[in-house]
mmCIF file of C-alpha atoms in Angstrom:
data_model
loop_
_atom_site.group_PDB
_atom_site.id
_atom_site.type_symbol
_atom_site.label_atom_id
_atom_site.label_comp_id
_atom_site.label_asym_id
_atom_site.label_seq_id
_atom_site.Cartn_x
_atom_site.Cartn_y
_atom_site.Cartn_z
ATOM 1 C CA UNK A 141 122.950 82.371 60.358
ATOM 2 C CA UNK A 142 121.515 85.368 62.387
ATOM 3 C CA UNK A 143 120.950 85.483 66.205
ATOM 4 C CA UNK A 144 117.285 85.127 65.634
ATOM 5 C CA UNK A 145 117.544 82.232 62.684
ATOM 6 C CA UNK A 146 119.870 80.140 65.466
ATOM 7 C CA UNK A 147 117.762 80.668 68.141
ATOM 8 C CA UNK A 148 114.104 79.622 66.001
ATOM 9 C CA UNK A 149 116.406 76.601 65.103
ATOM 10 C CA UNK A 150 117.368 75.498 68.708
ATOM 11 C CA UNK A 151 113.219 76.048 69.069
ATOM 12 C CA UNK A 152 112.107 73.462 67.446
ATOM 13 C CA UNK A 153 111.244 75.608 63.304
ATOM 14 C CA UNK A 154 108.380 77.590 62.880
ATOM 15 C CA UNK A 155 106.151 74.927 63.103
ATOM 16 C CA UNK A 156 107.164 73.972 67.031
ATOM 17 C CA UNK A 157 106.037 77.576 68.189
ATOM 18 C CA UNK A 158 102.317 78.229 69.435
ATOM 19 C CA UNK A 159 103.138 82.106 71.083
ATOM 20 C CA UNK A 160 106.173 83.945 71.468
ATOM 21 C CA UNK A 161 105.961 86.633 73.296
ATOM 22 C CA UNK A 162 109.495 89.456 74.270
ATOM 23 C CA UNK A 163 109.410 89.978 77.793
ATOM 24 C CA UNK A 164 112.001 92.555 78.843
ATOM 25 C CA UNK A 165 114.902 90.627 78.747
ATOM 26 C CA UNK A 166 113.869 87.262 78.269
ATOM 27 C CA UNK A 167 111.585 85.804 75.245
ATOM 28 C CA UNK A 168 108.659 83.943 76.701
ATOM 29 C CA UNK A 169 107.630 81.011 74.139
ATOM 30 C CA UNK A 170 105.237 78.153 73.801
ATOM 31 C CA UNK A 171 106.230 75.242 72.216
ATOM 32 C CA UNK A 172 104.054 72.635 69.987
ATOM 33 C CA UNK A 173 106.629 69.473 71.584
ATOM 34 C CA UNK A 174 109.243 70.963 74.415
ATOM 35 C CA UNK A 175 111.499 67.334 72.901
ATOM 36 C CA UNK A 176 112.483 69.301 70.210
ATOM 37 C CA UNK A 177 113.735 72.806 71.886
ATOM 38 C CA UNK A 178 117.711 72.038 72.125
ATOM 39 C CA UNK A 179 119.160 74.309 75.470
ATOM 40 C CA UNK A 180 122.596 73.673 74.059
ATOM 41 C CA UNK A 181 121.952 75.034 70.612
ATOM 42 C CA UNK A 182 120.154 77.880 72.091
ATOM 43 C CA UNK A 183 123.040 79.128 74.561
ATOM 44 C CA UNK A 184 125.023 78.662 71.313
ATOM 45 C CA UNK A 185 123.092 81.305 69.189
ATOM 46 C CA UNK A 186 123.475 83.168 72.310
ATOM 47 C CA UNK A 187 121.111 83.109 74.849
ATOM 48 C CA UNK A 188 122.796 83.776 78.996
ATOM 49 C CA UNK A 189 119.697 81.125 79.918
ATOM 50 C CA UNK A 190 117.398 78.950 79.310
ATOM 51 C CA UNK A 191 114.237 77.910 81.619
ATOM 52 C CA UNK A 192 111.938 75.219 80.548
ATOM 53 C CA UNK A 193 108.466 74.529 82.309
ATOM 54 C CA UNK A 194 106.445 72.203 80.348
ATOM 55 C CA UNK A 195 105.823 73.604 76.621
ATOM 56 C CA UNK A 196 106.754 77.520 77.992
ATOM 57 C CA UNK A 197 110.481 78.107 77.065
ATOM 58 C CA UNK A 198 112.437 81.339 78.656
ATOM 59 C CA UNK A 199 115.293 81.968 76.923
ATOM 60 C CA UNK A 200 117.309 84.895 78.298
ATOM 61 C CA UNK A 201 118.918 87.021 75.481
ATOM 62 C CA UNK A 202 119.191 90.843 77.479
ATOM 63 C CA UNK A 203 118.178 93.680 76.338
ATOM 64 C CA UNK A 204 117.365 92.688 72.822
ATOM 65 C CA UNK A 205 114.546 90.569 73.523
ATOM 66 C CA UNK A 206 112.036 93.103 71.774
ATOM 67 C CA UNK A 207 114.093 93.065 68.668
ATOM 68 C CA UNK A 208 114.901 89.422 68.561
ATOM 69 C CA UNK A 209 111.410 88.729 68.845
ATOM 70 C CA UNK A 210 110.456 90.743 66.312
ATOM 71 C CA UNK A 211 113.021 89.083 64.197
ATOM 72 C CA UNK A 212 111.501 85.633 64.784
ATOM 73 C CA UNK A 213 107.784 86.825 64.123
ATOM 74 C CA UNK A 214 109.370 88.012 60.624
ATOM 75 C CA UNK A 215 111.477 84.919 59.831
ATOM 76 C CA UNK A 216 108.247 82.403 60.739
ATOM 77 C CA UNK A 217 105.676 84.275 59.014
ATOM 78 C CA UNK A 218 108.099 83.848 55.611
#
């Protein structure tokens, strides 16, 4: 499983995300149902952090947030 499939996972699927938008270092995403984004299963497919505010997720990934978020758009338009 790639960083990006692990980290859609821990989201919730394709179906649980409304937005996701790469912000700098950080991937700013809202969520369908925020009972369904797992913290633990995203700091295992490697996020440093993980903020949750309602249905917006942060997840803090670095550097690579452009990249990883284009990785997701690919993976849930499949």
């Amino acid at each position: 499983m790639t960083k990006a499939e692990g980290i859609l996972h821990a989201l919730g699927g394709s179906d649980n995300l409304k937005s996701l938008e790469p912000c700098i270092t950080r991937l700013r995403v809202v969520v369908n149902d925020p009972e369904k984004v797992n913290e633990s299963g995203l700091r295992e497919s490697g996020a440093f952090g993980v903020v949750l505010q309602g249905q917006v997720v942060q997840v803090v990934v670095g550097p690579e947030a452009d990249d990883l978020g284009e990785a997701i758009s690919e993976l849930t338009n499949e």
